[in-house]
PDB file of C-alpha atoms in Angstrom:
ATOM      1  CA  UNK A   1       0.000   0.000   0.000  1.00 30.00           C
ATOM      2  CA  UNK A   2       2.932   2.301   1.037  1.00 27.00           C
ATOM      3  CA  UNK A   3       4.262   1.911  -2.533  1.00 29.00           C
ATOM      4  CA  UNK A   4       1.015   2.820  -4.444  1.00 29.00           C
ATOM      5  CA  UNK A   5       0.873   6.312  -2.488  1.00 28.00           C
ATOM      6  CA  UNK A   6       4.673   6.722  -3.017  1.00 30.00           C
ATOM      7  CA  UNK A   7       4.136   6.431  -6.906  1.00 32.00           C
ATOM      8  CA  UNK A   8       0.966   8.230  -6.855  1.00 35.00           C
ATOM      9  CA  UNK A   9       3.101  11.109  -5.211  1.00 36.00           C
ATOM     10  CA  UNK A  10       6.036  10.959  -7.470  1.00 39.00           C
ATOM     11  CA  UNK A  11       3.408  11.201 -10.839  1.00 42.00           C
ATOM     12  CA  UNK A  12       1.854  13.563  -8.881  1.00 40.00           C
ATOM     13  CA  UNK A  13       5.296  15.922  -8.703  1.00 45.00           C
ATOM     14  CA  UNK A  14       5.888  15.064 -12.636  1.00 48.00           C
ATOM     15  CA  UNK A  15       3.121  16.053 -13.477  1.00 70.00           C
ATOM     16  CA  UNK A  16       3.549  19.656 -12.272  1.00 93.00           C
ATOM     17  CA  UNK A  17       3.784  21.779 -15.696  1.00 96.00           C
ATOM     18  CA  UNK A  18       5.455  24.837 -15.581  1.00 97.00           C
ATOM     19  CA  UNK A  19       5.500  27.909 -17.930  1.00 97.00           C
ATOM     20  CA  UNK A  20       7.330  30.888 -19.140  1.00 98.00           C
ATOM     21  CA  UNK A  21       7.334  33.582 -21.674  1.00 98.00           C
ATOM     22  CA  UNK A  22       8.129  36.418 -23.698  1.00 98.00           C
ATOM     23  CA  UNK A  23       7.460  38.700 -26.372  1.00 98.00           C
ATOM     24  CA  UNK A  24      10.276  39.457 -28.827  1.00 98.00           C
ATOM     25  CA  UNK A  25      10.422  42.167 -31.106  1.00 98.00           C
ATOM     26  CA  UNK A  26      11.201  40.422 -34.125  1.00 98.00           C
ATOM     27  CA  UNK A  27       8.835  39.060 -36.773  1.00 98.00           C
ATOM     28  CA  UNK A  28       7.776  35.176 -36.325  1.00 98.00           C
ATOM     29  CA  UNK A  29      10.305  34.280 -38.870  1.00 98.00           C
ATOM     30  CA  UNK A  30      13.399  35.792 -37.691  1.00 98.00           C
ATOM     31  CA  UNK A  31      12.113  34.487 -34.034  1.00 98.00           C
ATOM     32  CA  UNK A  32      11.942  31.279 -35.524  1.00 98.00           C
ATOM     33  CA  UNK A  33      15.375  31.083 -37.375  1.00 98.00           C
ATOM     34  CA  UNK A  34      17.111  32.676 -34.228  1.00 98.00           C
ATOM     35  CA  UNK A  35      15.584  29.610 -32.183  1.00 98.00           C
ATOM     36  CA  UNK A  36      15.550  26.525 -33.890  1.00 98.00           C
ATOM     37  CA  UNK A  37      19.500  27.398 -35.712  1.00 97.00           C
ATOM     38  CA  UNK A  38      22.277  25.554 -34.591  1.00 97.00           C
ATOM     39  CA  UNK A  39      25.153  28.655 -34.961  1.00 96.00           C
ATOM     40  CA  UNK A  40      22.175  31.041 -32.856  1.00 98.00           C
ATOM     41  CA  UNK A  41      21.345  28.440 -30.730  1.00 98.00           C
ATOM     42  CA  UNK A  42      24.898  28.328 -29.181  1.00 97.00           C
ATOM     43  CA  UNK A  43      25.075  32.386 -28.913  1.00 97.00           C
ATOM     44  CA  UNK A  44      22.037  32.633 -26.876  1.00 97.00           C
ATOM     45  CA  UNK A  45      21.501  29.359 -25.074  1.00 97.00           C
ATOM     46  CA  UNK A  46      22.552  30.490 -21.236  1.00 95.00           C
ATOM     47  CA  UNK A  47      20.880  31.803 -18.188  1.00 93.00           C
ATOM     48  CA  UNK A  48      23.760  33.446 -16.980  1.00 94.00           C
ATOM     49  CA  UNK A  49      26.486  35.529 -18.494  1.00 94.00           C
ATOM     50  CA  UNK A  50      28.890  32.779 -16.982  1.00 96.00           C
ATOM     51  CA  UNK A  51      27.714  29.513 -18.920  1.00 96.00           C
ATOM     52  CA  UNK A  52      27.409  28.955 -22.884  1.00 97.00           C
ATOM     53  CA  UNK A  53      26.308  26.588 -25.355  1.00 97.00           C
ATOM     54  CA  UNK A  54      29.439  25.534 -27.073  1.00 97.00           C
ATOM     55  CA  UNK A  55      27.568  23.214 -29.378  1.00 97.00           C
ATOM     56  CA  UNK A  56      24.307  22.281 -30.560  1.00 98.00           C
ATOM     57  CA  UNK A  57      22.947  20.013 -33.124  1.00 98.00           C
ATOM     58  CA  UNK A  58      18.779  20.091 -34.131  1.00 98.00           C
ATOM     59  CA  UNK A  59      16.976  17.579 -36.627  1.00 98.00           C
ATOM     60  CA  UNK A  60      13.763  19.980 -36.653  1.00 98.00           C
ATOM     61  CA  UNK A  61      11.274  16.978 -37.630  1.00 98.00           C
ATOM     62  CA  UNK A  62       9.142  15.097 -35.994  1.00 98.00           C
ATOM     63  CA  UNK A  63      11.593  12.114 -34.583  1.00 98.00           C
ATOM     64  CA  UNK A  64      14.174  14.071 -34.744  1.00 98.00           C
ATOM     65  CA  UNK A  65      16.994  14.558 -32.435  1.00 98.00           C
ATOM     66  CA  UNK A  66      18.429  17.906 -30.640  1.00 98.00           C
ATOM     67  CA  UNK A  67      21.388  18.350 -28.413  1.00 98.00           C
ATOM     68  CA  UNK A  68      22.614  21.345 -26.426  1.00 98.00           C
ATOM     69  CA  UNK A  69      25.650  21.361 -24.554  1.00 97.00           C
ATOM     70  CA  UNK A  70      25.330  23.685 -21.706  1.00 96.00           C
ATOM     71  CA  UNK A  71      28.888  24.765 -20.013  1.00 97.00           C
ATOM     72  CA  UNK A  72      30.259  26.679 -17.577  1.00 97.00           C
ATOM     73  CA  UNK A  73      32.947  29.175 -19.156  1.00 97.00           C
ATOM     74  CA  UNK A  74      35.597  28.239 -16.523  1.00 97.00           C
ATOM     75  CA  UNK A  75      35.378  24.781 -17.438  1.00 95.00           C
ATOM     76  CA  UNK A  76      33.940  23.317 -14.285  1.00 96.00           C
ATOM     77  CA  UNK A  77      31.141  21.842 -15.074  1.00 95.00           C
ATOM     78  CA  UNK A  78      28.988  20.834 -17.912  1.00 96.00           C
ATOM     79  CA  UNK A  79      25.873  18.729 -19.268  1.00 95.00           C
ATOM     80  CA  UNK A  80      23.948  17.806 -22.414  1.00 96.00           C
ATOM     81  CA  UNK A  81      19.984  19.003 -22.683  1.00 96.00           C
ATOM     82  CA  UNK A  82      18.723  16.888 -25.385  1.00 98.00           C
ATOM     83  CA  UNK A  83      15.402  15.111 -26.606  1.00 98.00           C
ATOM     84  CA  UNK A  84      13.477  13.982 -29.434  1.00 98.00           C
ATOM     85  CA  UNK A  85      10.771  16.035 -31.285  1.00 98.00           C
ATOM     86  CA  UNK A  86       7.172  15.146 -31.427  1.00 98.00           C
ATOM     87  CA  UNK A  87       5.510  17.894 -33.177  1.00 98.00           C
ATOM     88  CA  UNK A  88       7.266  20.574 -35.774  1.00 98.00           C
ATOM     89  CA  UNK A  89       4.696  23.080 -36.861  1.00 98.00           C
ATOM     90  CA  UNK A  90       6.470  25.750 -38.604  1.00 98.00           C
ATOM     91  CA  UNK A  91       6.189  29.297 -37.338  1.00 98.00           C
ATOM     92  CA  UNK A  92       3.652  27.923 -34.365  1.00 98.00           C
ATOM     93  CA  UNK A  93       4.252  24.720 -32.392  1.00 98.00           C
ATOM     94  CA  UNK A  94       7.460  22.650 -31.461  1.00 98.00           C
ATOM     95  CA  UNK A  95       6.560  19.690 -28.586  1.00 98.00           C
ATOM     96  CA  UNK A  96       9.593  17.426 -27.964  1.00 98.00           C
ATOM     97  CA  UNK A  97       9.930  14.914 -24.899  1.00 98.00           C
ATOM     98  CA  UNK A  98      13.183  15.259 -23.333  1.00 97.00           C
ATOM     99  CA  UNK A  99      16.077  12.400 -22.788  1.00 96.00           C
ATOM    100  CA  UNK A 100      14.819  12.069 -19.422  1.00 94.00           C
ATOM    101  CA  UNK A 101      11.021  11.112 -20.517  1.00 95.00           C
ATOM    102  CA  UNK A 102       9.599  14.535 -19.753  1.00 96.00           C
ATOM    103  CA  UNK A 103       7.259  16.684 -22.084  1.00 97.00           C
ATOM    104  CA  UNK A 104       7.879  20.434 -23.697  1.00 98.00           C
ATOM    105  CA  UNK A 105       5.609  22.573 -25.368  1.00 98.00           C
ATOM    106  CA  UNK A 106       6.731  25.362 -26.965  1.00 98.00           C
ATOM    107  CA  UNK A 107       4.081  27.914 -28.650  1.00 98.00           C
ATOM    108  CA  UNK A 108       4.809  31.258 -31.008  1.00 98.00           C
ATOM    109  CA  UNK A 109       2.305  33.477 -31.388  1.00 98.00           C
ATOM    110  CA  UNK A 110       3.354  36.386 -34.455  1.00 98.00           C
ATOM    111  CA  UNK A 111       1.765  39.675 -34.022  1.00 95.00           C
ATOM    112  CA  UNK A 112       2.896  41.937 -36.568  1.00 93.00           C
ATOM    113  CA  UNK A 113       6.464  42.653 -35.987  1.00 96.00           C
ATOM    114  CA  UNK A 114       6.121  41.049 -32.562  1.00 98.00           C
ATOM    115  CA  UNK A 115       6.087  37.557 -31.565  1.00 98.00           C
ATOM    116  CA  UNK A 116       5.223  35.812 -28.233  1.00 98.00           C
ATOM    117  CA  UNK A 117       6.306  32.619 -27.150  1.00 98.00           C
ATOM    118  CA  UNK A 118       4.960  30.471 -24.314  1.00 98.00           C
ATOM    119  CA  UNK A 119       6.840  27.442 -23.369  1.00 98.00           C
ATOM    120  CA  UNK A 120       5.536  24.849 -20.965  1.00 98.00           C
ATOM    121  CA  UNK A 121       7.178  21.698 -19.664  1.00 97.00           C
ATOM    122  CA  UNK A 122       7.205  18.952 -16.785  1.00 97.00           C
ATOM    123  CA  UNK A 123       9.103  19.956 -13.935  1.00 95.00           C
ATOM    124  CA  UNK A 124      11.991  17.563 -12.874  1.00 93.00           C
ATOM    125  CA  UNK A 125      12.745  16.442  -9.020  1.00 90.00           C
ATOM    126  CA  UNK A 126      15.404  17.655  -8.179  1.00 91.00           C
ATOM    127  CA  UNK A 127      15.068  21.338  -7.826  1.00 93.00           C
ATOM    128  CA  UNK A 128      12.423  23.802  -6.976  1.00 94.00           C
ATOM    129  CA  UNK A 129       9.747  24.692  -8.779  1.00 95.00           C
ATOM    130  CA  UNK A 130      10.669  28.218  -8.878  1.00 96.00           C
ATOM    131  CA  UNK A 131      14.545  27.884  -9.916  1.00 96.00           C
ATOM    132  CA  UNK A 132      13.686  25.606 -12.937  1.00 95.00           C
ATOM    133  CA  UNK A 133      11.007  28.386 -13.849  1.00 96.00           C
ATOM    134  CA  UNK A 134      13.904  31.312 -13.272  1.00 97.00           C
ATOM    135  CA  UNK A 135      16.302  29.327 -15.195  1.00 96.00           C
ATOM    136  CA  UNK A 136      14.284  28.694 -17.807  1.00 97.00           C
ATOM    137  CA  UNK A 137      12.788  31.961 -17.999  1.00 98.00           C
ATOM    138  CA  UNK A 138      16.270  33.146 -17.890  1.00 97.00           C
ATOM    139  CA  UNK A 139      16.971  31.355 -20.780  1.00 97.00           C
ATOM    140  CA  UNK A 140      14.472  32.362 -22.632  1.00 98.00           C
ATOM    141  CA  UNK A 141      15.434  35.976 -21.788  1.00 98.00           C
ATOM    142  CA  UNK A 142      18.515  35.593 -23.003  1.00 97.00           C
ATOM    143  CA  UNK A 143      16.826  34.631 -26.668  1.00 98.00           C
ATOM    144  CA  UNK A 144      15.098  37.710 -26.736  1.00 98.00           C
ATOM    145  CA  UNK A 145      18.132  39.590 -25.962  1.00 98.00           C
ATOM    146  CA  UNK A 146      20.073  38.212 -28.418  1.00 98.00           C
ATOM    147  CA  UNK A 147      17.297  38.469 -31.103  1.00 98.00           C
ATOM    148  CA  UNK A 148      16.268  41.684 -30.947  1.00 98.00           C
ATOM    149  CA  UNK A 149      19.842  42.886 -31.044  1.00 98.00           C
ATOM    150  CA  UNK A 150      21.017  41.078 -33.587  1.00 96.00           C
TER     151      UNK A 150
END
């Protein structure tokens, strides 16, 4: 009995979806380019002016395969974020389920020479609910920094 609430608690805490988001001021297909491209993705990929992305690879089709590296810049520590995608809809949806079995939805919205985009994915166990939403927020700030200066 112990075991069934345990497991019912732990899909309980994977379930938790969390969500972020941003308007860029760029037009849905520069927004799009800036995110899904492998030589932008490592120039904006960071939430904090003390990691980068030194490489990234993207198949952007359904069942196919992304990889980030995420890296400290002194070299202490480092990590792949990678998955598989699920659903490519160009200029509006990308879903992908990530290496570790969770699920991503990512939404642009264009709006003239503005574009929003919502992202929303399973939060992991190991750390709070608010620092995976302020890294990835952060993240996501940093795209819109990069793309509307660039």
């Amino acid at each position: 009995m112990f075991a069934v609430t345990k497991t019912n608690k732990m899909e309980t805490i994977n379930a938790t979806t969390i969500s972020v988001n941003t308007i860029v001021n760029a037009p849905i297909e520069k927004v799009w380019d800036y995110f899904t491209g492998t030589k932008h993705i490592t120039s904006w990929y960071q939430a904090s002016d003390d990691w980068h992305a030194p490489y990234a690879e993207n198949d952007l089709t359904p069942g196919g395969k992304f990889k980030t590296t995420m890296a400290a810049k002194d070299g202490s520590f480092s990590f792949d974020f990678g998955g598989v995608y699920t659903v490519v809809e160009k200029h509006r949806r990308i879903a992908y389920t990530l290496d570790d079995g969770r699920k991503v939805n990512i939404d642009f919205e264009a709006n003239g020479d503005a574009t929003k985009i919502e992202e929303a994915f399973e939060a992991e166990n190991t750390h709070s609910v608010e620092m995976q939403q302020g890294g990835w927020q952060a993240i996501l700030d940093s795209f819109k920094k990069y793309t509307e200066s660039h």
